[in-house]
Coordinates of C-alpha atoms in Angstrom, one line a residue:
Chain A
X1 CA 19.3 120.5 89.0
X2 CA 20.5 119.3 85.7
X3 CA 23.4 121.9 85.7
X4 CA 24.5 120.6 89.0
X5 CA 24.6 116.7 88.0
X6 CA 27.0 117.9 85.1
X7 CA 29.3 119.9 87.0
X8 CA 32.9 118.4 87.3
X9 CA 34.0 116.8 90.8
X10 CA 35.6 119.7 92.6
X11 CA 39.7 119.3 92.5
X12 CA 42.0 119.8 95.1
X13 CA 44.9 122.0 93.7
X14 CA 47.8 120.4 93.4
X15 CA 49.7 123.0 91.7
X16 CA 51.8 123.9 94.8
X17 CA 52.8 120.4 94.8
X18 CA 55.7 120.8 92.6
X19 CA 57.0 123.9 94.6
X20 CA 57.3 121.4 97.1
X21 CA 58.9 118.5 95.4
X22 CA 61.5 121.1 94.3
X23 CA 62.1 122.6 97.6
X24 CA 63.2 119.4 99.1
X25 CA 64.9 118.3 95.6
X26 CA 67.3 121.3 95.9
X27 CA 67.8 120.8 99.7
X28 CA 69.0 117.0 99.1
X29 CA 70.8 118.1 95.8
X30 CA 72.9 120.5 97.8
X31 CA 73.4 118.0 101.2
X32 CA 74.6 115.1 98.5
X33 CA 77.8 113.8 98.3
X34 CA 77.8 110.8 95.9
X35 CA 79.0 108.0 97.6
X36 CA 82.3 107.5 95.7
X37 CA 84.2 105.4 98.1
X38 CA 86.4 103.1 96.5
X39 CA 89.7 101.9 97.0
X40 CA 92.7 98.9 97.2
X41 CA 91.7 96.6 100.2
X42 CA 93.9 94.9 101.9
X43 CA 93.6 92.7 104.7
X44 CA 96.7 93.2 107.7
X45 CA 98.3 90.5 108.9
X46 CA 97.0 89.8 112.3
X47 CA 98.9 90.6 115.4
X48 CA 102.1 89.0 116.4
X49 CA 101.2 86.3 119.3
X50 CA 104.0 86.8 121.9
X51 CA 103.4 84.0 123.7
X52 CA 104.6 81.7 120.5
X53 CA 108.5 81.7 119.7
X54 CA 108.7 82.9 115.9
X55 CA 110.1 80.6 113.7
X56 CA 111.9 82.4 110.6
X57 CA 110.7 80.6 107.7
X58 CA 113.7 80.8 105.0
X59 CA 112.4 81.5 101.7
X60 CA 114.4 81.1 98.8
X61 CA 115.9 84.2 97.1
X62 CA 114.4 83.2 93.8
X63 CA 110.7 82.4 95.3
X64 CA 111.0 86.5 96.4
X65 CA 110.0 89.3 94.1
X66 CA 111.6 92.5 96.1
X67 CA 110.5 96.3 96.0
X68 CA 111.8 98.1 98.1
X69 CA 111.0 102.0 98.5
X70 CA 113.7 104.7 100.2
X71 CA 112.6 107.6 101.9
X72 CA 113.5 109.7 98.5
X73 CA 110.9 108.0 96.5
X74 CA 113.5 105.9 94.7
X75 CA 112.7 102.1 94.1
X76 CA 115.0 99.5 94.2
X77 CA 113.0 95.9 92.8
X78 CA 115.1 92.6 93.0
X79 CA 118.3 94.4 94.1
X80 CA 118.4 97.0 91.0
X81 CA 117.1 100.8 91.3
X82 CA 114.3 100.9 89.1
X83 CA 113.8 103.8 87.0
X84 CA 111.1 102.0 84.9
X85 CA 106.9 103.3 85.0
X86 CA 104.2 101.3 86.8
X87 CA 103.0 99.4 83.9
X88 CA 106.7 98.1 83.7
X89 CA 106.4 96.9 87.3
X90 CA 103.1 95.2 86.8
X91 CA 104.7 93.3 83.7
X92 CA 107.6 92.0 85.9
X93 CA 105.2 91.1 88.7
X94 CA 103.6 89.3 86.2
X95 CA 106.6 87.4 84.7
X96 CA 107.1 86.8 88.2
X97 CA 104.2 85.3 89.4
X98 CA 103.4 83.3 86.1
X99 CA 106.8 82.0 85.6
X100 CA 107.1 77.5 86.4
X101 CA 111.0 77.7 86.6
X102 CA 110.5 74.5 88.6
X103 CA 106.6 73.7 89.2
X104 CA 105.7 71.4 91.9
X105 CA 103.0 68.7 90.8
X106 CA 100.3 71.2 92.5
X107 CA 102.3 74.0 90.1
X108 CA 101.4 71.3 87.0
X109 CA 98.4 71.1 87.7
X110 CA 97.7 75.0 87.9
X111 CA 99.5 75.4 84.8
X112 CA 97.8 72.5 83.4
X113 CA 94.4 74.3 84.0
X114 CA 96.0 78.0 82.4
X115 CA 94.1 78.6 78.8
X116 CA 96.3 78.6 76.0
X117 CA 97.4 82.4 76.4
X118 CA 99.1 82.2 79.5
X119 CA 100.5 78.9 78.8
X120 CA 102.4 80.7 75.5
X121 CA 102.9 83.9 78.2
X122 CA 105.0 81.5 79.8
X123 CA 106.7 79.1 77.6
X124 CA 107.8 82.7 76.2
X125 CA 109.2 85.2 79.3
X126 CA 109.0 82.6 82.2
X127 CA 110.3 79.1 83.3
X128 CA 113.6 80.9 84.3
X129 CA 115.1 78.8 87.0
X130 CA 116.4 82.2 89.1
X131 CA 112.7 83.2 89.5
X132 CA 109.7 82.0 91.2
X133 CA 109.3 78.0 91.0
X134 CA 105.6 78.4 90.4
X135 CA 102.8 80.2 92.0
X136 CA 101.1 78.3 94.3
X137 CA 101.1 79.1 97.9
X138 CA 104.6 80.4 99.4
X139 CA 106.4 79.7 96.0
X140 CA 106.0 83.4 94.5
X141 CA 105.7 86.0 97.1
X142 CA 106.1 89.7 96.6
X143 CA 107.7 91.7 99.0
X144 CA 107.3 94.6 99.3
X145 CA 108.8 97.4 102.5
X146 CA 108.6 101.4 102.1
X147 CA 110.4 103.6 104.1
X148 CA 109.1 105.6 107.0
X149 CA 109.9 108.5 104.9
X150 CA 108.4 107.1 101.7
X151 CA 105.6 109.3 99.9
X152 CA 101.7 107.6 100.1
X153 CA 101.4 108.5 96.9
X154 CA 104.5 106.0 96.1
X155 CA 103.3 103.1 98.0
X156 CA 99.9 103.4 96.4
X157 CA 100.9 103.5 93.3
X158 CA 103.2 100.3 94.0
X159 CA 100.5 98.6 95.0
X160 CA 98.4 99.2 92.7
X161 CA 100.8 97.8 90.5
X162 CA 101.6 94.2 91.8
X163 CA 97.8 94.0 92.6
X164 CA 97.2 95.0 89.2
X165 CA 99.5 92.3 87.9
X166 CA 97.5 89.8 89.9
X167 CA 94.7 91.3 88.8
X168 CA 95.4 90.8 85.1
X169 CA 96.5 87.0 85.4
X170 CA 93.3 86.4 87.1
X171 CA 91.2 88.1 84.5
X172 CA 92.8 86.1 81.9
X173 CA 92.7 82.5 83.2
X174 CA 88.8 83.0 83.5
X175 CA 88.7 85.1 80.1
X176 CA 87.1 88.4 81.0
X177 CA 88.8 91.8 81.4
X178 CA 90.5 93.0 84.6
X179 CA 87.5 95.6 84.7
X180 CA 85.2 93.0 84.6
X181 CA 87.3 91.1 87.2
X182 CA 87.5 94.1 89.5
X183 CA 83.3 94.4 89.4
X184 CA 83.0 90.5 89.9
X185 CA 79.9 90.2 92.6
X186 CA 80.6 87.6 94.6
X187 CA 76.9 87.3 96.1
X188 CA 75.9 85.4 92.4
X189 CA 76.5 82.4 92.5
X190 CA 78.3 82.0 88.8
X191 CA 80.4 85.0 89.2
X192 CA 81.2 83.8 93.0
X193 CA 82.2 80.3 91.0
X194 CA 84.4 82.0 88.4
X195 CA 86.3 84.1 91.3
X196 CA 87.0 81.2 92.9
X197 CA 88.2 79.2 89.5
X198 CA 90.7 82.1 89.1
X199 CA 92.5 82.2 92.1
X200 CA 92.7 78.5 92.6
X201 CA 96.1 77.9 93.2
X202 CA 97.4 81.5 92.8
X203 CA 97.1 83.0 96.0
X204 CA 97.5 86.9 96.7
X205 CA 100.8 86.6 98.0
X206 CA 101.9 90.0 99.0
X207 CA 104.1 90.9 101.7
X208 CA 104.4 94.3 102.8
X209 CA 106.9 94.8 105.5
X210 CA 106.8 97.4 108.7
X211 CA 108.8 100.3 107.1
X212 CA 111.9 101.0 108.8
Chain B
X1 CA 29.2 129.9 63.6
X2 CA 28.5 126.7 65.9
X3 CA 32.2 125.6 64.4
X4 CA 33.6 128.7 66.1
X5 CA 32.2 128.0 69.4
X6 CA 33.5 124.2 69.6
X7 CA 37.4 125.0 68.8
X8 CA 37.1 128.1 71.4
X9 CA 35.5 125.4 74.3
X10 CA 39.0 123.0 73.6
X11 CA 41.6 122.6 76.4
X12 CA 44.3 124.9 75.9
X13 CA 45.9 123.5 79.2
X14 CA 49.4 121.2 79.1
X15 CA 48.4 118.5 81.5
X16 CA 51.4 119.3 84.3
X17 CA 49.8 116.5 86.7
X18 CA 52.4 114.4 86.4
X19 CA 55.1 117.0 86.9
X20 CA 55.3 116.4 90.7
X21 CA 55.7 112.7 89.9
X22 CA 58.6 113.8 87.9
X23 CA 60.2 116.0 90.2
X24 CA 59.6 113.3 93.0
X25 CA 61.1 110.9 91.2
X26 CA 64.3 113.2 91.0
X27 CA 63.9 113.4 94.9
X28 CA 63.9 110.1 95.7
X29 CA 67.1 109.4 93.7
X30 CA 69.0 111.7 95.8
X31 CA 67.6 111.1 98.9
X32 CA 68.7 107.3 98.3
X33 CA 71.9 108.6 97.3
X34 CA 72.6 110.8 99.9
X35 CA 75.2 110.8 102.7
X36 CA 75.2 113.5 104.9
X37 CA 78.6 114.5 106.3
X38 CA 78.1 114.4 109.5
X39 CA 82.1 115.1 110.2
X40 CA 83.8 118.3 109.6
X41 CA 87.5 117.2 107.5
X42 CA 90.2 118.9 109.2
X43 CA 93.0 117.9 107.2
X44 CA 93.8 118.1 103.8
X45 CA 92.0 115.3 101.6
X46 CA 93.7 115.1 98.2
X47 CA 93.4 111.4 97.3
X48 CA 95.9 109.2 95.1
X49 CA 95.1 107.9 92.4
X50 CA 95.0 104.4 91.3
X51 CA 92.9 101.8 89.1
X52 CA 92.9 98.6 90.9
X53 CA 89.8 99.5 92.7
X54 CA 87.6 97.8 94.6
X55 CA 83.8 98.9 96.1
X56 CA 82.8 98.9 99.5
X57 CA 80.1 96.3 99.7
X58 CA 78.4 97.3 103.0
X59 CA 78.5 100.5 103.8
X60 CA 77.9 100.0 107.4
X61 CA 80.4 98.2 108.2
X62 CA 83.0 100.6 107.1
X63 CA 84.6 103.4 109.4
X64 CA 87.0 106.1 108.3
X65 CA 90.3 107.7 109.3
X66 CA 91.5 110.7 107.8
X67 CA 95.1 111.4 107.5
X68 CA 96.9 114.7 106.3
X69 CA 98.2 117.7 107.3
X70 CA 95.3 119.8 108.9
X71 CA 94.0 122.9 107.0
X72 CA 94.1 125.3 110.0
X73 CA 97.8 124.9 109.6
X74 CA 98.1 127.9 112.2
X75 CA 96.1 126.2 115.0
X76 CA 97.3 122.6 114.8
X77 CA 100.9 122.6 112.7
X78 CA 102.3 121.6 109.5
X79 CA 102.9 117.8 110.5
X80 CA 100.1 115.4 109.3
X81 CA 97.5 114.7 112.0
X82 CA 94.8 111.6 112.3
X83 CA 91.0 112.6 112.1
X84 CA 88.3 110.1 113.0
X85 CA 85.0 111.2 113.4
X86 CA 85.5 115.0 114.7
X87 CA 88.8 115.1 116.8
X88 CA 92.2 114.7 116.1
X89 CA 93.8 112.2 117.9
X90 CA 96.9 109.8 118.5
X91 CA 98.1 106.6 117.3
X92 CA 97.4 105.3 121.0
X93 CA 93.5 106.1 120.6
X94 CA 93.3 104.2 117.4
X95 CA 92.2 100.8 119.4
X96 CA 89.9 103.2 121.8
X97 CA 87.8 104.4 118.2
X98 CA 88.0 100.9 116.8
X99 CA 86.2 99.2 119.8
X100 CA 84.0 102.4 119.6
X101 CA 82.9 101.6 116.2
X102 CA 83.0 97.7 117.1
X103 CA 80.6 98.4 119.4
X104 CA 78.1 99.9 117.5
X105 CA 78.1 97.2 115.1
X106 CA 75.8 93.9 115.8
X107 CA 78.2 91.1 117.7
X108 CA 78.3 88.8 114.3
X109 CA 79.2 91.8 112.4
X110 CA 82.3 93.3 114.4
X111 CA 85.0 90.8 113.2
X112 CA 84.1 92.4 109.4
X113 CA 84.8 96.0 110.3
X114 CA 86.2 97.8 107.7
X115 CA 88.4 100.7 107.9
X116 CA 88.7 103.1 105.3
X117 CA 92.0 105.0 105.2
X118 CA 91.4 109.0 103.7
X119 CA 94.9 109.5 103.3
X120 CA 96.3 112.9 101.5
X121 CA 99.2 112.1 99.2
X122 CA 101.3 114.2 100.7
X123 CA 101.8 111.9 103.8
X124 CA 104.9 110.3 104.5
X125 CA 104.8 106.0 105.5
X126 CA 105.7 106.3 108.9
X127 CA 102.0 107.8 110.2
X128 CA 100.2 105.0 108.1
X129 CA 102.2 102.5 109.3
X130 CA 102.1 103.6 113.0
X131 CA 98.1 103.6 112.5
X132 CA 98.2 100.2 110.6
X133 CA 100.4 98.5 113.4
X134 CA 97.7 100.0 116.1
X135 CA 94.8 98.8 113.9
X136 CA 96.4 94.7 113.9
X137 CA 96.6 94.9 117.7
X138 CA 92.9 95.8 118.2
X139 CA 92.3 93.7 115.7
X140 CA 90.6 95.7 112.6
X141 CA 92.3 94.0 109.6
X142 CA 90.2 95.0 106.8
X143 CA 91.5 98.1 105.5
X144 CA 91.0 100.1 102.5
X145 CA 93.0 102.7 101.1
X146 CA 90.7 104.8 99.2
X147 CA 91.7 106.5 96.0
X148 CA 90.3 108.0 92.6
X149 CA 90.2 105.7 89.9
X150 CA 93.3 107.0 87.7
X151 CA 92.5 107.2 83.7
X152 CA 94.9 106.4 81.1
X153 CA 95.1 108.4 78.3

């Protein structure tokens, strides 16, 4: 009787288990595609009302930052072909957007709030009075119309460039780096806060155009 | 010789309980990280590349619309052709799929729908734009154009 008191408690076997775990580990790990699904959002301009008479709203030639694409890939920005890269575009857009040639006192103000960086950005490449008077809404707008025959990759890789420029003046008014800008989650409260800080003022103003 | 018998009566074994636990744990990760593909891409999906990227934040509010040139190029042609879901279809159907997908979102929700554009890079403008111009009239304005984060050197 002793013998039986000292026995150990009987164990189920659980060395199949791990046969089992694997079996559906390999069937999930061959199934998977990681969920890599990012991109450049952008939101459409919604649809023309027909029942209201369209008013053309005349926009100074110097408040206009133009790219236009040709069905042979070729680029044309502010009435010049352009033969420069994409990091050259991103710098103009920049210039552009950030350059106070004539500010309105809401443009004061939004320069007044710049840190000192982009204040000395400007005093150095911008207040040109042929370009944009200053960035708030409708004074810098960048236009941009491809071609029916223009390549995707082109247009992409355009707008990836002026939204990299707006990018980059956002991440520097708020003083973190446009990777940190790009992974802002605006759910928290403090990030939400500092997204909101940055584009005070400086609206997204791109205008893409129905290709012709 | 009582020495000889104790070192003999010691576990040899490697405790491998907690290997399931392991190998579980390696489960639930991909299980939570799956997507099954439950479309069949007909055209030909080589992405641009770009760095200004954003993430989806709710994956079920997005909806997709592939755009290349199909890989049977003997049964449906060279020109680039619009997938959603399993078919090919016209610019015309694009507000018929949108409702389709409006629908199946909750009522609060549909106004947020998403639409991510697969487009290959080998597409001209004029298809996109035809699709974009179909997506403002039924009124699906969120749009993504999803690319490969591009890596300078």
């Amino acid at each position: 009787m002793a013998k039986g008191k000292n026995r150990n408690p009987p164990e189920v076997s659980s060395g199949s288990m791990a046969d089992i775990a694997f079996l559906l580990l390999i069937f999930f790990l061959v199934t998977t595609t990681i969920a890599n699904d990012k991109g450049i959002a952008m939101l459409l301009p919604p649809p023309p009302d027909e029942s209201v008479i369209q008013e053309d709203i005349i926009i100074p030639e110097r408040n206009l930052f133009k790219i236009l694409a040709n069905s042979k890939d070729g680029l044309l920005v502010e009435n010049e072909p352009y033969f420069g890269t994409m990091d050259e575009l991103k710098e103009e857009v920049k210039k552009f957007v950030l350059n106070f040639g004539n500010p309105t006192p809401d443009g004061v103000e939004v320069y007044n709030s710049l840190p000192p960086s982009m204040k000395s950005f400007i005093n150095q490449y911008g207040k040109d009075p042929e370009s944009s008077d200053d960035c708030t809404n409708g004074k810098a707008i960048v236009s941009f119309k491809a071609n029916r025959g223009t390549s995707y990759e082109l247009y992409i890789q355009v707008l990836d460039a002026v939204n990299g420029a707006y990018n980059e003046v956002y991440a520097e008014r708020v003083g973190i780096t446009p990777e940190e800008w790009l992974t802002l989650d605006r759910d928290d409260e403090i990030q939400d806060d500092m997204y909101l800080r940055a584009r005070q003022g400086i609206p997204r103003a791109i205008s893409i155009a129905e290709p012709d | 010789m009582s020495k000889f018998k104790k070192s003999s009566s010691a576990n040899q074994d490697i405790p491998t309980a907690a290997l399931p636990d392991i190998i579980f744990m390696l489960l639930f990760f991909f299980m939570v990280t799956t997507v099954m593909r439950e479309t069949d891409i007909m055209v030909k999906q080589k992405l641009p590349r770009a760095q200004q990227l954003t993430k989806i934040e709710r994956k079920s509010l997005v909806s997709y619309i592939y755009i290349g040139e199909p890989k049977n190029t003997g049964l449906y042609g060279e020109e680039p052709k619009i997938q959603t879901n399993d078919v090919f279809i016209t610019e015309k159907d694009i507000t018929l799929f949108v409702n389709q997908e409006k629908d199946k979102l909750s009522e609060v929700e549909r106004d947020q729908i998403t639409m991510s554009m697969k487009v290959d890079v080998g597409v001209k403008m004029g298809i996109i734009s035809d699709v974009q111009q179909e997506l403002r009239k039924s009124n699906a304005r969120k749009l993504l154009y999803s690319s490969i984060l591009r890596v300078d050197e």
